[in-house]
PDB file of C-alpha atoms and ligand atoms in Angstrom:
ATOM      1  CA  MET A  20     149.777 252.720 202.713  1.00  0.00           C
ATOM      2  CA  LEU A  21     153.231 252.766 204.232  1.00  0.00           C
ATOM      3  CA  ASN A  22     155.937 254.335 202.053  1.00  0.00           C
ATOM      4  CA  LEU A  23     159.264 254.522 203.846  1.00  0.00           C
ATOM      5  CA  ILE A  24     162.628 255.956 202.923  1.00  0.00           C
ATOM      6  CA  ILE A  25     165.621 254.326 204.581  1.00  0.00           C
ATOM      7  CA  PHE A  26     168.330 256.927 204.576  1.00  0.00           C
ATOM      8  CA  GLY A  27     171.939 257.336 205.618  1.00  0.00           C
ATOM      9  CA  PRO A  28     175.517 257.550 204.380  1.00  0.00           C
ATOM     10  CA  PRO A  29     177.201 254.648 202.525  1.00  0.00           C
ATOM     11  CA  GLY A  30     177.591 251.751 204.924  1.00  0.00           C
ATOM     12  CA  ALA A  31     174.986 253.038 207.390  1.00  0.00           C
ATOM     13  CA  GLY A  32     173.061 249.762 207.132  1.00  0.00           C
ATOM     14  CA  LYS A  33     170.283 250.817 204.765  1.00  0.00           C
ATOM     15  CA  GLY A  34     170.197 247.620 202.723  1.00  0.00           C
ATOM     16  CA  THR A  35     170.651 245.437 205.802  1.00  0.00           C
ATOM     17  CA  GLN A  36     167.805 247.068 207.731  1.00  0.00           C
ATOM     18  CA  ALA A  37     165.472 247.505 204.732  1.00  0.00           C
ATOM     19  CA  GLN A  38     165.493 243.745 204.296  1.00  0.00           C
ATOM     20  CA  LEU A  39     164.293 243.238 207.891  1.00  0.00           C
ATOM     21  CA  ILE A  40     161.523 245.871 207.649  1.00  0.00           C
ATOM     22  CA  VAL A  41     160.252 244.394 204.381  1.00  0.00           C
ATOM     23  CA  GLU A  42     159.774 241.009 206.021  1.00  0.00           C
ATOM     24  CA  THR A  43     157.633 242.498 208.817  1.00  0.00           C
ATOM     25  CA  TYR A  44     155.498 244.943 206.824  1.00  0.00           C
ATOM     26  CA  HIS A  45     155.243 243.219 203.405  1.00  0.00           C
ATOM     27  CA  LEU A  46     156.579 246.223 201.544  1.00  0.00           C
ATOM     28  CA  VAL A  47     158.188 246.210 198.102  1.00  0.00           C
ATOM     29  CA  HIS A  48     161.920 246.893 198.544  1.00  0.00           C
ATOM     30  CA  LEU A  49     163.336 249.282 195.931  1.00  0.00           C
ATOM     31  CA  SER A  50     167.108 249.647 196.226  1.00  0.00           C
ATOM     32  CA  THR A  51     168.523 251.810 193.438  1.00  0.00           C
ATOM     33  CA  GLY A  52     171.995 250.439 194.234  1.00  0.00           C
ATOM     34  CA  ASP A  53     170.782 246.840 193.700  1.00  0.00           C
ATOM     35  CA  LEU A  54     168.819 247.791 190.574  1.00  0.00           C
ATOM     36  CA  LEU A  55     171.870 249.522 189.084  1.00  0.00           C
ATOM     37  CA  ARG A  56     174.130 246.573 189.949  1.00  0.00           C
ATOM     38  CA  ARG A  57     171.647 244.305 188.123  1.00  0.00           C
ATOM     39  CA  GLU A  58     172.015 246.504 185.006  1.00  0.00           C
ATOM     40  CA  ILE A  59     175.808 246.292 185.372  1.00  0.00           C
ATOM     41  CA  ALA A  60     175.725 242.503 185.656  1.00  0.00           C
ATOM     42  CA  ALA A  61     173.529 242.282 182.543  1.00  0.00           C
ATOM     43  CA  GLU A  62     175.944 244.624 180.716  1.00  0.00           C
ATOM     44  CA  THR A  63     173.105 246.821 179.412  1.00  0.00           C
ATOM     45  CA  PRO A  64     174.084 250.238 177.933  1.00  0.00           C
ATOM     46  CA  LEU A  65     172.733 251.849 181.124  1.00  0.00           C
ATOM     47  CA  GLY A  66     174.783 249.432 183.254  1.00  0.00           C
ATOM     48  CA  VAL A  67     177.980 250.130 181.345  1.00  0.00           C
ATOM     49  CA  GLU A  68     177.593 253.906 181.904  1.00  0.00           C
ATOM     50  CA  ALA A  69     176.530 253.477 185.551  1.00  0.00           C
ATOM     51  CA  LYS A  70     179.543 251.280 186.336  1.00  0.00           C
ATOM     52  CA  LYS A  71     181.996 254.029 185.366  1.00  0.00           C
ATOM     53  CA  LEU A  72     180.426 256.381 187.929  1.00  0.00           C
ATOM     54  CA  ILE A  73     179.729 253.863 190.698  1.00  0.00           C
ATOM     55  CA  ASP A  74     183.303 252.534 190.616  1.00  0.00           C
ATOM     56  CA  LYS A  75     184.547 256.071 191.309  1.00  0.00           C
ATOM     57  CA  GLY A  76     182.041 256.623 194.116  1.00  0.00           C
ATOM     58  CA  GLU A  77     180.064 259.197 192.120  1.00  0.00           C
ATOM     59  CA  LEU A  78     176.285 259.348 191.743  1.00  0.00           C
ATOM     60  CA  VAL A  79     174.493 258.151 188.617  1.00  0.00           C
ATOM     61  CA  PRO A  80     172.502 260.977 186.883  1.00  0.00           C
ATOM     62  CA  ASP A  81     169.166 261.850 188.517  1.00  0.00           C
ATOM     63  CA  LYS A  82     167.232 261.214 185.285  1.00  0.00           C
ATOM     64  CA  VAL A  83     168.421 257.580 185.177  1.00  0.00           C
ATOM     65  CA  VAL A  84     167.406 256.628 188.712  1.00  0.00           C
ATOM     66  CA  ILE A  85     164.125 258.561 188.568  1.00  0.00           C
ATOM     67  CA  GLU A  86     163.154 256.597 185.459  1.00  0.00           C
ATOM     68  CA  ILE A  87     164.067 253.310 187.133  1.00  0.00           C
ATOM     69  CA  ILE A  88     161.929 254.136 190.174  1.00  0.00           C
ATOM     70  CA  GLY A  89     159.010 255.327 187.989  1.00  0.00           C
ATOM     71  CA  ASP A  90     159.041 252.011 186.126  1.00  0.00           C
ATOM     72  CA  LYS A  91     159.120 250.017 189.360  1.00  0.00           C
ATOM     73  CA  LEU A  92     156.178 251.953 190.841  1.00  0.00           C
ATOM     74  CA  ASP A  93     154.177 251.217 187.686  1.00  0.00           C
ATOM     75  CA  ALA A  94     155.146 247.542 187.804  1.00  0.00           C
ATOM     76  CA  ASN A  95     153.993 247.157 191.432  1.00  0.00           C
ATOM     77  CA  ARG A  96     150.539 248.755 191.412  1.00  0.00           C
ATOM     78  CA  ASP A  97     149.140 246.259 193.928  1.00  0.00           C
ATOM     79  CA  ALA A  98     151.860 246.803 196.535  1.00  0.00           C
ATOM     80  CA  GLU A  99     150.898 247.413 200.174  1.00  0.00           C
ATOM     81  CA  GLY A 100     153.683 249.979 200.351  1.00  0.00           C
ATOM     82  CA  PHE A 101     157.283 250.608 199.409  1.00  0.00           C
ATOM     83  CA  ILE A 102     160.624 250.996 201.096  1.00  0.00           C
ATOM     84  CA  PHE A 103     162.992 253.211 199.135  1.00  0.00           C
ATOM     85  CA  ASP A 104     166.599 252.263 199.883  1.00  0.00           C
ATOM     86  CA  GLY A 105     169.380 254.521 198.588  1.00  0.00           C
ATOM     87  CA  PHE A 106     166.789 256.725 196.865  1.00  0.00           C
ATOM     88  CA  PRO A 107     166.338 259.685 196.872  1.00  0.00           C
ATOM     89  CA  ARG A 108     169.975 260.827 197.028  1.00  0.00           C
ATOM     90  CA  THR A 109     169.579 264.423 195.793  1.00  0.00           C
ATOM     91  CA  VAL A 110     166.980 267.152 196.328  1.00  0.00           C
ATOM     92  CA  LYS A 111     165.983 266.786 192.655  1.00  0.00           C
ATOM     93  CA  GLN A 112     165.311 263.055 193.206  1.00  0.00           C
ATOM     94  CA  ALA A 113     163.241 263.836 196.327  1.00  0.00           C
ATOM     95  CA  GLU A 114     161.135 266.396 194.452  1.00  0.00           C
ATOM     96  CA  GLU A 115     160.534 263.969 191.597  1.00  0.00           C
ATOM     97  CA  LEU A 116     159.625 261.180 194.020  1.00  0.00           C
ATOM     98  CA  ASP A 117     157.015 263.450 195.643  1.00  0.00           C
ATOM     99  CA  LYS A 118     155.567 264.200 192.193  1.00  0.00           C
ATOM    100  CA  LEU A 119     155.546 260.544 191.124  1.00  0.00           C
ATOM    101  CA  LEU A 120     153.796 259.470 194.327  1.00  0.00           C
ATOM    102  CA  GLU A 121     151.313 262.340 194.214  1.00  0.00           C
ATOM    103  CA  SER A 122     150.299 261.339 190.682  1.00  0.00           C
ATOM    104  CA  LYS A 123     149.325 257.957 192.158  1.00  0.00           C
ATOM    105  CA  ASN A 124     147.582 259.430 195.236  1.00  0.00           C
ATOM    106  CA  MET A 125     150.424 258.283 197.450  1.00  0.00           C
ATOM    107  CA  ALA A 126     152.967 260.069 199.661  1.00  0.00           C
ATOM    108  CA  VAL A 127     156.123 259.410 201.644  1.00  0.00           C
ATOM    109  CA  SER A 128     155.118 258.319 205.178  1.00  0.00           C
ATOM    110  CA  GLY A 129     158.507 259.006 206.738  1.00  0.00           C
ATOM    111  CA  MET A 130     162.259 259.090 206.312  1.00  0.00           C
ATOM    112  CA  LEU A 131     164.280 256.891 208.660  1.00  0.00           C
ATOM    113  CA  SER A 132     167.763 258.356 208.867  1.00  0.00           C
ATOM    114  CA  LEU A 133     170.544 256.112 210.204  1.00  0.00           C
ATOM    115  CA  GLU A 134     173.330 258.094 211.891  1.00  0.00           C
ATOM    116  CA  VAL A 135     176.734 256.366 212.038  1.00  0.00           C
ATOM    117  CA  ASP A 136     180.289 257.644 212.783  1.00  0.00           C
ATOM    118  CA  GLU A 137     182.465 258.064 209.687  1.00  0.00           C
ATOM    119  CA  GLN A 138     185.197 255.707 210.920  1.00  0.00           C
ATOM    120  CA  GLU A 139     182.606 252.978 211.487  1.00  0.00           C
ATOM    121  CA  LEU A 140     181.249 253.505 207.937  1.00  0.00           C
ATOM    122  CA  VAL A 141     184.699 253.093 206.401  1.00  0.00           C
ATOM    123  CA  GLY A 142     185.372 249.969 208.483  1.00  0.00           C
ATOM    124  CA  ARG A 143     182.061 248.318 207.520  1.00  0.00           C
ATOM    125  CA  LEU A 144     182.529 248.998 203.802  1.00  0.00           C
ATOM    126  CA  LEU A 145     186.143 247.820 203.680  1.00  0.00           C
ATOM    127  CA  LYS A 146     185.030 244.649 205.451  1.00  0.00           C
ATOM    128  CA  ARG A 147     182.248 244.085 202.907  1.00  0.00           C
ATOM    129  CA  GLY A 148     184.727 244.829 200.106  1.00  0.00           C
ATOM    130  CA  LYS A 149     186.692 241.706 201.032  1.00  0.00           C
ATOM    131  CA  SER A 150     183.797 239.483 199.970  1.00  0.00           C
ATOM    132  CA  SER A 151     181.380 241.555 197.855  1.00  0.00           C
ATOM    133  CA  GLY A 152     183.599 242.007 194.819  1.00  0.00           C
ATOM    134  CA  ARG A 153     182.324 245.616 194.712  1.00  0.00           C
ATOM    135  CA  ALA A 154     185.080 247.934 193.438  1.00  0.00           C
ATOM    136  CA  ASP A 155     183.502 250.859 195.313  1.00  0.00           C
ATOM    137  CA  ASP A 156     183.952 249.007 198.641  1.00  0.00           C
ATOM    138  CA  GLN A 157     187.609 248.042 198.213  1.00  0.00           C
ATOM    139  CA  ASN A 158     189.482 251.317 198.214  1.00  0.00           C
ATOM    140  CA  GLU A 159     189.454 253.718 201.173  1.00  0.00           C
ATOM    141  CA  GLU A 160     189.872 256.762 198.921  1.00  0.00           C
ATOM    142  CA  ILE A 161     186.743 255.840 196.929  1.00  0.00           C
ATOM    143  CA  ILE A 162     184.815 255.164 200.122  1.00  0.00           C
ATOM    144  CA  ARG A 163     185.841 258.604 201.490  1.00  0.00           C
ATOM    145  CA  ASN A 164     184.668 260.132 198.174  1.00  0.00           C
ATOM    146  CA  ARG A 165     181.278 258.402 198.536  1.00  0.00           C
ATOM    147  CA  ILE A 166     180.954 259.884 202.022  1.00  0.00           C
ATOM    148  CA  GLU A 167     181.946 263.326 200.689  1.00  0.00           C
ATOM    149  CA  VAL A 168     179.338 263.045 197.896  1.00  0.00           C
ATOM    150  CA  TYR A 169     176.798 262.051 200.554  1.00  0.00           C
ATOM    151  CA  ASN A 170     177.654 265.089 202.692  1.00  0.00           C
ATOM    152  CA  GLN A 171     177.389 267.471 199.750  1.00  0.00           C
ATOM    153  CA  LYS A 172     174.464 266.123 197.746  1.00  0.00           C
ATOM    154  CA  THR A 173     172.459 263.763 199.932  1.00  0.00           C
ATOM    155  CA  ALA A 174     172.613 265.125 203.503  1.00  0.00           C
ATOM    156  CA  PRO A 175     170.535 268.218 202.479  1.00  0.00           C
ATOM    157  CA  LEU A 176     167.571 265.831 202.242  1.00  0.00           C
ATOM    158  CA  ILE A 177     167.463 265.821 206.040  1.00  0.00           C
ATOM    159  CA  ASP A 178     166.246 269.432 205.838  1.00  0.00           C
ATOM    160  CA  TYR A 179     163.909 268.605 202.958  1.00  0.00           C
ATOM    161  CA  TYR A 180     162.059 265.952 204.970  1.00  0.00           C
ATOM    162  CA  SER A 181     162.331 267.844 208.284  1.00  0.00           C
ATOM    163  CA  ARG A 182     160.358 270.674 206.706  1.00  0.00           C
ATOM    164  CA  GLN A 183     157.640 268.131 205.858  1.00  0.00           C
ATOM    165  CA  GLY A 184     157.715 266.737 209.424  1.00  0.00           C
ATOM    166  CA  LYS A 185     158.862 263.362 208.065  1.00  0.00           C
ATOM    167  CA  TYR A 186     162.463 263.096 209.323  1.00  0.00           C
ATOM    168  CA  HIS A 187     163.167 260.458 211.996  1.00  0.00           C
ATOM    169  CA  ARG A 188     166.719 260.255 213.361  1.00  0.00           C
ATOM    170  CA  ILE A 189     167.852 256.733 214.287  1.00  0.00           C
ATOM    171  CA  ASP A 190     171.082 255.860 216.107  1.00  0.00           C
ATOM    172  CA  GLY A 191     172.758 253.512 213.609  1.00  0.00           C
ATOM    173  CA  MET A 192     175.596 252.420 215.908  1.00  0.00           C
ATOM    174  CA  GLY A 193     175.376 248.997 217.560  1.00  0.00           C
ATOM    175  CA  THR A 194     174.387 245.525 216.469  1.00  0.00           C
ATOM    176  CA  VAL A 195     172.029 244.876 213.542  1.00  0.00           C
ATOM    177  CA  ASP A 196     169.347 243.672 216.012  1.00  0.00           C
ATOM    178  CA  GLU A 197     169.643 246.723 218.265  1.00  0.00           C
ATOM    179  CA  ILE A 198     169.283 249.071 215.312  1.00  0.00           C
ATOM    180  CA  SER A 199     166.424 247.031 213.877  1.00  0.00           C
ATOM    181  CA  ALA A 200     164.511 247.336 217.182  1.00  0.00           C
ATOM    182  CA  ARG A 201     164.964 251.146 217.128  1.00  0.00           C
ATOM    183  CA  LEU A 202     163.749 251.323 213.545  1.00  0.00           C
ATOM    184  CA  LYS A 203     160.743 249.112 214.104  1.00  0.00           C
ATOM    185  CA  LYS A 204     159.586 251.282 217.029  1.00  0.00           C
ATOM    186  CA  ASN A 205     159.456 254.247 214.639  1.00  0.00           C
ATOM    187  CA  VAL A 206     157.824 252.292 211.824  1.00  0.00           C
ATOM    188  CA  LYS A 207     155.153 251.001 214.207  1.00  0.00           C
ATOM    189  CA  LYS A 208     154.211 254.575 215.145  1.00  0.00           C
ATOM    190  CA  MET A 209     154.117 255.625 211.478  1.00  0.00           C
ATOM    191  CA  ASN A 210     152.000 252.620 210.549  1.00  0.00           C
ATOM    192  CA  LYS A 211     149.447 253.549 213.237  1.00  0.00           C
ATOM    193  CA  VAL A 212     149.236 257.102 211.877  1.00  0.00           C
ATOM    194  CA  GLU A 213     148.737 255.745 208.322  1.00  0.00           C
ATOM    195  CA  GLN A 214     146.000 253.364 209.482  1.00  0.00           C
ATOM    196  CA  ASN A 215     144.162 256.034 211.485  1.00  0.00           C
ATOM    197  CA  GLY A 216     144.599 258.702 208.800  1.00  0.00           C
TER     198      GLY A 216
HETATM  199  P1  B4P B 328     174.084 251.586 197.401  1.00  0.00           P
HETATM  200  O1  B4P B 328     173.925 250.204 196.913  1.00  0.00           O
HETATM  201  O2  B4P B 328     172.866 252.301 197.859  1.00  0.00           O
HETATM  202  O3  B4P B 328     175.225 251.438 198.473  1.00  0.00           O
HETATM  203  P2  B4P B 328     175.530 251.870 199.969  1.00  0.00           P
HETATM  204  O4  B4P B 328     175.326 253.330 200.179  1.00  0.00           O
HETATM  205  O5  B4P B 328     176.869 251.313 200.206  1.00  0.00           O
HETATM  206  O6  B4P B 328     174.521 251.200 200.957  1.00  0.00           O
HETATM  207  P3  B4P B 328     174.193 249.673 201.219  1.00  0.00           P
HETATM  208  O7  B4P B 328     172.723 249.656 201.453  1.00  0.00           O
HETATM  209  O8  B4P B 328     174.652 248.815 200.128  1.00  0.00           O
HETATM  210  O9  B4P B 328     175.050 249.212 202.442  1.00  0.00           O
HETATM  211  P4  B4P B 328     174.621 249.027 203.954  1.00  0.00           P
HETATM  212  O10 B4P B 328     174.655 250.417 204.440  1.00  0.00           O
HETATM  213  O11 B4P B 328     173.380 248.255 204.166  1.00  0.00           O
HETATM  214  O12 B4P B 328     174.753 252.535 196.267  1.00  0.00           O
HETATM  215  C1  B4P B 328     175.921 252.187 195.561  1.00  0.00           C
HETATM  216  C2  B4P B 328     176.217 253.219 194.488  1.00  0.00           C
HETATM  217  O13 B4P B 328     175.167 253.215 193.485  1.00  0.00           O
HETATM  218  C3  B4P B 328     176.287 254.678 194.935  1.00  0.00           C
HETATM  219  O14 B4P B 328     177.556 255.036 195.429  1.00  0.00           O
HETATM  220  C4  B4P B 328     175.934 255.404 193.618  1.00  0.00           C
HETATM  221  O15 B4P B 328     177.043 255.481 192.776  1.00  0.00           O
HETATM  222  C5  B4P B 328     174.902 254.522 192.971  1.00  0.00           C
HETATM  223  N1  B4P B 328     173.518 254.915 193.331  1.00  0.00           N
HETATM  224  C6  B4P B 328     172.661 254.166 194.082  1.00  0.00           C
HETATM  225  N2  B4P B 328     171.496 254.837 194.248  1.00  0.00           N
HETATM  226  C7  B4P B 328     171.625 256.012 193.594  1.00  0.00           C
HETATM  227  C8  B4P B 328     170.786 257.149 193.444  1.00  0.00           C
HETATM  228  N3  B4P B 328     169.562 257.188 193.982  1.00  0.00           N
HETATM  229  N4  B4P B 328     171.248 258.213 192.726  1.00  0.00           N
HETATM  230  C9  B4P B 328     172.457 258.191 192.167  1.00  0.00           C
HETATM  231  N5  B4P B 328     173.325 257.156 192.292  1.00  0.00           N
HETATM  232  C10 B4P B 328     172.923 256.074 193.000  1.00  0.00           C
HETATM  233  O16 B4P B 328     175.749 248.074 204.580  1.00  0.00           O
HETATM  234  C11 B4P B 328     177.111 248.233 204.479  1.00  0.00           C
HETATM  235  C12 B4P B 328     177.862 247.092 205.185  1.00  0.00           C
HETATM  236  O17 B4P B 328     177.768 247.238 206.593  1.00  0.00           O
HETATM  237  C13 B4P B 328     177.345 245.678 204.892  1.00  0.00           C
HETATM  238  O18 B4P B 328     178.430 244.812 204.698  1.00  0.00           O
HETATM  239  C14 B4P B 328     176.589 245.266 206.144  1.00  0.00           C
HETATM  240  O19 B4P B 328     176.622 243.881 206.383  1.00  0.00           O
HETATM  241  C15 B4P B 328     177.362 246.010 207.227  1.00  0.00           C
HETATM  242  N6  B4P B 328     176.534 246.369 208.375  1.00  0.00           N
HETATM  243  C16 B4P B 328     175.243 246.787 208.332  1.00  0.00           C
HETATM  244  N7  B4P B 328     174.799 247.049 209.583  1.00  0.00           N
HETATM  245  C17 B4P B 328     175.849 246.790 210.430  1.00  0.00           C
HETATM  246  C18 B4P B 328     176.019 246.878 211.856  1.00  0.00           C
HETATM  247  N8  B4P B 328     175.043 247.283 212.663  1.00  0.00           N
HETATM  248  N9  B4P B 328     177.237 246.554 212.382  1.00  0.00           N
HETATM  249  C19 B4P B 328     178.250 246.143 211.572  1.00  0.00           C
HETATM  250  N10 B4P B 328     178.131 246.033 210.216  1.00  0.00           N
HETATM  251  C20 B4P B 328     176.941 246.362 209.651  1.00  0.00           C
END
C-alpha cells in the first residue's frame, strides 16, 4: 500500500502535483487545505473558526486537522493508498499520523518534499490570488507570514522523516510537467519497494 506525503512550503505545488500522482496511482487524495475550505464554504462552526486563522496565514489547531484526517481514513477503508497533501504540518501532526496509520497496520511510504525559492512562492500565490478568491493568497504580508509559519513549524518535519529514511528532496522549480516527471521517478521507486516488501 502506497501512502505518500506531498510536502513543501505554501505555493510549492503540492495540490497541483498531488492531483497528477492520484490519477496515475489511484490513491485517495486528502488535502487538509481543501477539506478546511469545504467547512468554510458550508459555514460550519469548525469552518467559521478555521477561516479566522487561515485568513491570517496561521495554522488551524492540530486537534482539528488530526480529527479530520482520522475520519477520512475510516471512511476510505478500501483505498489502495493515500496521498496526504498539506498534512502533516507540525511534528505533533506527524506523530499522530504515524499512530493512526499504525493502528490500521499501515505506514507512511515516503515524504516527497518540493523545494522552491521564496520569491517564486510569493509570485505563484499572488498570481493564484487574482482568481482564487482566497484571502490568504491576496496579500504579500500574509503570504510571507505563511512562509514564516512553514519555516518555524513545518520545516522541522524534514528531520522527522529523514530520521525514518523517508525524506525525498525534489527540485520544485520549473514547469508543472518537469516537476511531475521528477516526482513520478521517486514514486515509482517507492511503489516497487512497497510491492516487494
Ligand atoms: P493549503 O491549501 O495546504 O495551501 P498551500 O500551502 O497554499 O498549498 P496549495 O497546495 O494550495 O498550493 P500549490 O502549492 O499546489 O493550506 C491553506 C491553509 O489551510 C494553511 O495556510 C493553514 O492555515 C490551513 N491548513 C491546511 N492544512 C493544515 C494543517 N495540516 N494544519 C494546520 N493548518 C492547516 O500551488 C500554488 C499555486 O502555484 C497554484 O496557483 C498553482 O497553479 C501554481 N503552481 C503550481 N506549480 C507551479 C509551477 N511549476 N510553476 C508555476 N506555478 C505553479
